[in-house]
Coordinates of C-alpha atoms in Angstrom, one line a residue:
M1 CA -11.8 -6.0 40.6
I2 CA -10.6 -3.1 39.2
P3 CA -8.9 -0.7 41.4
R4 CA -10.7 2.8 42.4
L5 CA -9.0 5.8 40.4
V6 CA -9.3 8.6 42.7
D7 CA -10.5 9.4 46.5
A8 CA -13.9 10.3 47.4
Q9 CA -12.7 13.2 49.0
D10 CA -10.5 14.7 47.8
D11 CA -10.3 13.6 44.0
A12 CA -6.3 12.8 44.6
V13 CA -5.0 9.8 42.7
V14 CA -4.7 6.6 44.5
S15 CA -4.0 3.5 42.2
P16 CA -1.7 2.5 39.4
I17 CA -4.5 2.8 36.9
G18 CA -5.1 6.8 37.7
E19 CA -1.6 7.6 37.9
A20 CA -1.3 5.6 34.0
V21 CA -5.1 7.6 33.2
A22 CA -3.3 11.6 34.3
A23 CA 0.0 10.5 32.1
L24 CA -1.8 9.7 29.8
R25 CA -3.8 13.0 29.2
R26 CA -0.6 14.7 29.8
A27 CA 0.3 13.3 26.7
R28 CA -2.7 13.3 25.0
Q29 CA -2.3 17.3 25.7
D30 CA 1.0 17.6 24.5
W31 CA 0.5 15.6 21.4
R32 CA -2.3 17.8 20.8
A33 CA 0.1 21.1 21.1
R34 CA 2.1 20.0 18.3
H35 CA 0.3 18.4 16.1
D36 CA -3.8 18.5 15.8
V37 CA -3.4 22.3 14.5
G38 CA -7.2 22.7 15.1
R39 CA -8.0 19.6 13.8
R40 CA -11.4 17.6 15.3
P41 CA -9.8 14.8 17.0
A42 CA -12.7 12.7 16.7
S43 CA -13.0 12.9 12.6
F44 CA -11.0 10.3 11.7
P45 CA -11.4 7.1 9.7
A46 CA -12.0 3.9 11.2
R47 CA -9.3 1.2 9.9
G48 CA -12.2 -1.3 10.6
A49 CA -14.8 0.6 8.4
I50 CA -12.3 0.5 5.4
E51 CA -11.4 -2.9 5.8
G52 CA -15.0 -3.9 5.3
A53 CA -15.6 -1.7 2.6
V54 CA -12.7 -3.1 0.5
E55 CA -14.3 -6.9 1.5
L56 CA -17.1 -5.5 -0.1
L57 CA -15.6 -4.4 -3.4
S58 CA -13.7 -7.4 -3.6
A59 CA -16.9 -9.6 -3.3
A60 CA -18.5 -6.7 -6.4
L61 CA -14.9 -7.1 -8.2
Y62 CA -15.3 -10.9 -7.9
P63 CA -18.6 -12.2 -7.2
R64 CA -17.9 -15.9 -7.5
R65 CA -14.0 -16.3 -6.3
L66 CA -13.9 -13.7 -3.9
G67 CA -17.0 -13.0 -2.7
Q68 CA -18.9 -16.3 -2.4
F69 CA -21.5 -16.0 -4.9
R70 CA -23.4 -19.4 -5.6
G71 CA -26.7 -18.0 -7.7
T72 CA -27.8 -18.1 -11.0
E73 CA -25.7 -15.8 -13.6
G74 CA -29.1 -13.8 -13.4
E75 CA -28.5 -13.2 -9.9
E76 CA -25.4 -12.0 -9.8
D77 CA -26.1 -8.3 -10.4
R78 CA -28.4 -8.3 -7.7
F79 CA -25.7 -10.0 -5.6
V80 CA -23.1 -6.9 -7.0
A81 CA -25.4 -4.0 -6.4
A82 CA -25.7 -4.9 -2.6
K83 CA -22.5 -5.8 -1.9
L84 CA -21.6 -2.0 -4.0
L85 CA -24.3 -0.3 -1.9
T86 CA -23.3 -1.0 1.5
A87 CA -19.4 -0.7 0.6
A88 CA -20.3 2.8 -1.3
T89 CA -22.4 4.2 2.2
M90 CA -19.5 2.9 4.4
L91 CA -16.6 4.8 2.3
E92 CA -18.3 7.8 2.3
R93 CA -18.8 8.3 6.0
E94 CA -15.2 7.6 6.5
I95 CA -14.4 9.7 3.6
A96 CA -16.5 12.0 5.2
A97 CA -14.5 11.4 8.7
E98 CA -11.4 11.6 6.7
L99 CA -12.3 15.7 4.7
G100 CA -13.3 16.4 8.8
Y101 CA -10.0 16.3 10.0
W102 CA -8.5 17.9 6.8
E103 CA -10.7 21.1 6.7
A104 CA -8.8 22.7 9.4
E105 CA -5.6 22.3 6.8
A106 CA -8.2 23.8 3.6
R107 CA -7.2 26.8 2.3
S108 CA -10.5 27.4 0.5
G109 CA -12.5 26.7 4.1
A110 CA -14.7 24.3 4.8
F111 CA -15.6 21.4 2.0
E112 CA -18.8 21.1 0.2
R113 CA -21.4 19.7 2.3
D114 CA -21.3 16.2 -0.7
Q115 CA -17.6 16.2 -1.4
A116 CA -17.7 12.7 0.3
A117 CA -20.4 12.0 -2.0
T118 CA -18.8 13.4 -4.9
I119 CA -15.6 11.6 -4.5
V120 CA -17.6 7.7 -3.9
R121 CA -19.6 8.8 -6.9
L122 CA -16.6 9.1 -8.4
F123 CA -14.6 6.2 -7.4
V124 CA -17.7 3.6 -8.3
A125 CA -17.6 4.9 -11.5
E126 CA -13.6 3.8 -12.2
L127 CA -14.7 0.3 -10.7
G128 CA -14.9 -1.3 -14.3
D129 CA -11.4 0.3 -15.6
I130 CA -10.0 -1.3 -11.9
R131 CA -11.8 -4.7 -12.6
Q132 CA -9.9 -4.5 -16.2
L133 CA -6.3 -3.6 -14.6
I134 CA -6.8 -6.1 -12.0
D135 CA -7.2 -8.9 -14.7
S136 CA -4.1 -7.8 -16.7
D137 CA -2.2 -8.3 -13.3
V138 CA -3.4 -11.6 -12.9
E139 CA -3.3 -12.6 -16.5
A140 CA 0.6 -11.4 -16.5
A141 CA 0.6 -13.6 -13.5
F142 CA -0.5 -16.4 -15.0
L143 CA 1.6 -16.2 -18.2
G144 CA 4.8 -15.6 -15.9
D145 CA 4.9 -18.0 -13.4
P146 CA 4.6 -21.9 -14.6
A147 CA 4.0 -22.8 -11.4
A148 CA 0.3 -21.2 -11.5
R149 CA -2.5 -24.1 -12.4
S150 CA -5.3 -21.0 -12.7
V151 CA -6.0 -17.4 -12.9
D152 CA -8.1 -18.1 -10.2
E153 CA -5.3 -19.7 -8.5
I154 CA -3.9 -16.3 -8.8
L155 CA -6.1 -14.3 -8.1
V156 CA -7.2 -15.8 -4.8
C157 CA -3.6 -17.2 -3.5
Y158 CA -0.8 -14.9 -5.0
P159 CA 0.9 -12.2 -2.8
G160 CA 1.5 -9.9 -5.7
A161 CA -2.1 -10.3 -7.0
I162 CA -3.8 -9.7 -3.9
A163 CA -1.6 -6.5 -3.0
S164 CA -2.1 -5.5 -6.9
L165 CA -5.7 -5.7 -5.7
H166 CA -5.8 -3.5 -3.0
H167 CA -3.5 -0.5 -4.4
R168 CA -5.7 -0.4 -7.5
I169 CA -8.3 0.4 -4.8
A170 CA -6.0 2.5 -2.9
H171 CA -4.3 4.8 -5.9
R172 CA -8.0 6.0 -7.0
L173 CA -9.5 6.5 -3.6
Y174 CA -5.7 8.9 -3.4
A175 CA -5.9 10.2 -6.5
L176 CA -9.6 11.3 -5.7
G177 CA -8.5 13.3 -2.2
A178 CA -8.8 10.7 0.5
P179 CA -5.8 10.1 0.8
I180 CA -5.8 8.1 4.6
A181 CA -8.6 6.3 3.8
A182 CA -6.4 4.8 0.9
R183 CA -3.3 4.9 2.8
M184 CA -5.3 2.3 5.2
V185 CA -6.0 0.5 2.3
S186 CA -2.5 -0.2 1.4
E187 CA -2.1 -1.1 4.4
L188 CA -4.2 -3.9 4.9
A189 CA -2.3 -5.6 1.5
N190 CA 1.4 -4.5 3.6
E191 CA 0.1 -6.8 6.2
R192 CA -1.3 -9.8 4.6
T193 CA 1.5 -10.0 1.8
G194 CA 4.6 -7.8 3.3
I195 CA 4.4 -5.9 -0.2
D196 CA 4.3 -2.5 0.8
I197 CA 3.0 0.1 -2.4
H198 CA 2.0 3.7 -1.0
P199 CA -1.2 4.5 -3.2
G200 CA 0.6 7.7 -4.4
A201 CA 2.3 5.0 -7.1
T202 CA 1.5 5.3 -10.6
I203 CA 1.6 1.6 -12.2
G204 CA 0.8 0.4 -15.6
A205 CA -1.6 -2.4 -16.8
S206 CA 0.0 -6.4 -16.5
F207 CA 1.7 -5.4 -13.4
F208 CA 3.2 -8.9 -11.9
I209 CA 5.3 -9.2 -8.5
D210 CA 7.0 -12.8 -8.3
H211 CA 6.7 -14.1 -4.3
G212 CA 6.7 -10.5 -3.5
T213 CA 7.4 -10.3 0.2
G214 CA 9.8 -7.3 1.1
V215 CA 8.6 -5.2 -2.6
V216 CA 8.8 -1.4 -1.3
V217 CA 7.3 1.1 -4.0
G218 CA 7.6 5.0 -3.1
E219 CA 4.8 7.5 -2.9
T220 CA 5.7 9.4 -6.4
A221 CA 7.3 6.2 -8.6
I222 CA 6.2 5.6 -12.4
I223 CA 6.0 2.3 -13.3
G224 CA 4.9 1.1 -17.1
A225 CA 3.2 -1.6 -18.4
R226 CA 3.9 -5.8 -18.1
V227 CA 6.4 -4.8 -15.4
R228 CA 7.2 -7.5 -13.2
L229 CA 8.9 -7.1 -9.5
Y230 CA 10.6 -10.6 -7.6
Q231 CA 11.0 -10.4 -4.1
H232 CA 12.3 -7.8 -1.7
V233 CA 12.9 -5.1 -4.4
T234 CA 13.2 -1.1 -3.3
L235 CA 12.1 1.4 -5.4
G236 CA 12.4 3.9 -3.2
A237 CA 13.1 7.4 -2.0
R238 CA 17.2 8.8 -1.0
T239 CA 17.6 10.0 2.1
P240 CA 18.3 13.7 2.3
L241 CA 21.1 15.5 4.3
A242 CA 19.8 17.0 7.7
D243 CA 20.7 20.3 6.9
A244 CA 19.5 20.1 3.3
A245 CA 16.5 21.8 2.0
P246 CA 14.1 19.4 -0.2
G247 CA 13.5 21.3 -3.5
P248 CA 10.5 20.7 -5.2
R249 CA 11.9 17.6 -7.5
D250 CA 13.0 16.0 -4.3
R251 CA 9.6 15.8 -2.5
F252 CA 7.5 15.0 -5.2
A253 CA 9.4 13.5 -7.8
R254 CA 12.0 11.3 -5.8
H255 CA 11.0 8.1 -6.8
P256 CA 12.4 5.9 -9.6
I257 CA 10.7 5.7 -13.4
V258 CA 9.9 2.5 -14.2
E259 CA 9.7 2.4 -17.9
D260 CA 7.8 -1.0 -20.4
D261 CA 8.9 -4.5 -20.0
V262 CA 11.6 -4.1 -17.1
V263 CA 12.3 -6.8 -14.8
I264 CA 13.8 -6.3 -11.5
Y265 CA 15.7 -9.4 -9.6
A266 CA 14.7 -10.4 -6.1
G267 CA 16.9 -8.0 -4.3
S268 CA 17.7 -4.9 -5.6
T269 CA 17.4 -1.2 -4.1
I270 CA 16.9 1.7 -7.0
L271 CA 17.1 4.6 -5.3
G272 CA 15.6 8.6 -6.5
R273 CA 14.6 9.7 -9.4
V274 CA 16.1 7.7 -11.9
T275 CA 14.7 6.3 -15.2
I276 CA 14.9 2.7 -15.9
G277 CA 14.5 2.4 -19.9
A278 CA 12.0 0.8 -21.5
G279 CA 12.8 -3.6 -21.8
A280 CA 16.0 -3.1 -19.2
V281 CA 17.0 -6.3 -17.0
I282 CA 18.1 -5.6 -13.2
G283 CA 20.0 -8.2 -12.0
G284 CA 19.4 -9.7 -7.9
N285 CA 20.7 -7.5 -5.6
V286 CA 21.8 -4.3 -7.4
W287 CA 22.4 -1.1 -5.7
L288 CA 21.4 1.3 -8.4
L289 CA 21.4 5.3 -8.2
E290 CA 21.2 6.5 -12.0
D291 CA 19.4 5.9 -15.1
V292 CA 20.1 2.3 -16.9
A293 CA 19.1 2.5 -20.4
P294 CA 16.4 1.2 -22.8
G295 CA 17.0 -2.6 -22.9
A296 CA 20.1 -2.4 -21.1
T297 CA 21.3 -5.3 -19.0
V298 CA 22.6 -4.5 -14.8
V299 CA 24.3 -7.2 -13.4
Q300 CA 26.9 -7.2 -10.1
P301 CA 30.2 -9.8 -10.1
A302 CA 29.5 -13.1 -10.6
A303 CA 30.3 -15.2 -7.4
R304 CA 33.4 -16.8 -7.6
I305 CA 33.9 -21.0 -6.6
L306 CA 36.7 -20.5 -4.9
P307 CA 40.1 -23.3 -5.5
R308 CA 40.1 -26.7 -3.4
G309 CA 42.3 -25.3 -1.1
E310 CA 41.9 -22.1 -0.9
G311 CA 37.8 -22.7 -0.1
D312 CA 38.9 -25.4 2.2
A313 CA 40.5 -22.2 4.0
V314 CA 37.7 -20.2 3.8
R315 CA 35.2 -23.0 5.3
E316 CA 37.5 -23.9 8.1
V317 CA 36.8 -20.0 9.7
L318 CA 33.4 -20.2 8.4
L319 CA 32.0 -23.4 10.6
D320 CA 34.8 -22.5 13.4
G321 CA 32.7 -19.0 13.9

C-alpha cells in the first residue's frame, strides 16, 4: 500500500515519500534557476525513440544482415523504404524536440518551422554515402584481422564495426545541427562496445578499431583514411589549468590529428592538438604530447628480462605482497 503524501486537513507532509517529493521539487527548482535559461524542460529528444530510429536505420542500411529481411530481391526496396519512412518520422519528431530545447539560445530567434524536416531530409540523402563508409570500415577490419571468417561476421559481431556504424550516423546528425540526438546515438554504441567516439570527430574511410574496448576519440579529433586503433587508445584533450581561460585553439581544436595509414597500438594516449604523420606507428602504452613525423615509429623502452638472482628477489617481493 502506498502511503498518503499529504494530510487532507492541512496539506502537511506526513510520509517519507511526501518528504522526498518536496525535496525533489526544491532540487528541480534550484537546477532550473541555474541552467534552464528559458528552455522548455518538456522539449527534449527521447533516448528510447532515438534508439528505435537507429535500429530502423541499421535495417535499412543492411536489410538482410541487420534487418532480418528474408524476402525476394524485388521486395527488398519496399522493405528499405518502409524502415526509412518510420525512422525518418521518428527522427523528425525527436530533432524537433531538440530544436525546441535550443531555441532559447538561438540568436536569430525561433528556428524555421520545417527545420527538423530539413535536417532529416538532408540526412536521408546521405545514407548512400554513409553505407559506403561503413562498408569500407568492415572491409578494413576483414583485411586486418586474420581471425575474421567473413565480412558479415564483422558487421554483426565486431565492436569496432558496431561503433563505426553508429558514428557514421551520429556524425552526420551532428554536422546537420542535431548534437543531442547525435550524442545519444554515440552513447548507444558506447554502452554496447565500450568505445566512446564523440559524434563531432571526423574520421576517414577504412577505419578499423581492433578489439576496441576503452577507445576514446574526442570531439575535434581528425582521423585520416586507413587508420587502425587498438583497445584502450585515447585521442584526447589536455586539461587546462584551473585559472587559464581557454583560447580558440584549446576550445575548438583540442584533440589530435591522425593522418592516413597510421597504426596506434593498445593503451596509447595522445593528447592535445598534435599531428601524427602519415604512416607512423605508435607502440603500446605510449604517452604523447607532441607531433610525430610521417613514417616514424614511437615505442617505449623494451621490457627487461631480469637475471636469475635478481629476478628471484623481485619475485619474492611480489608474491609475498
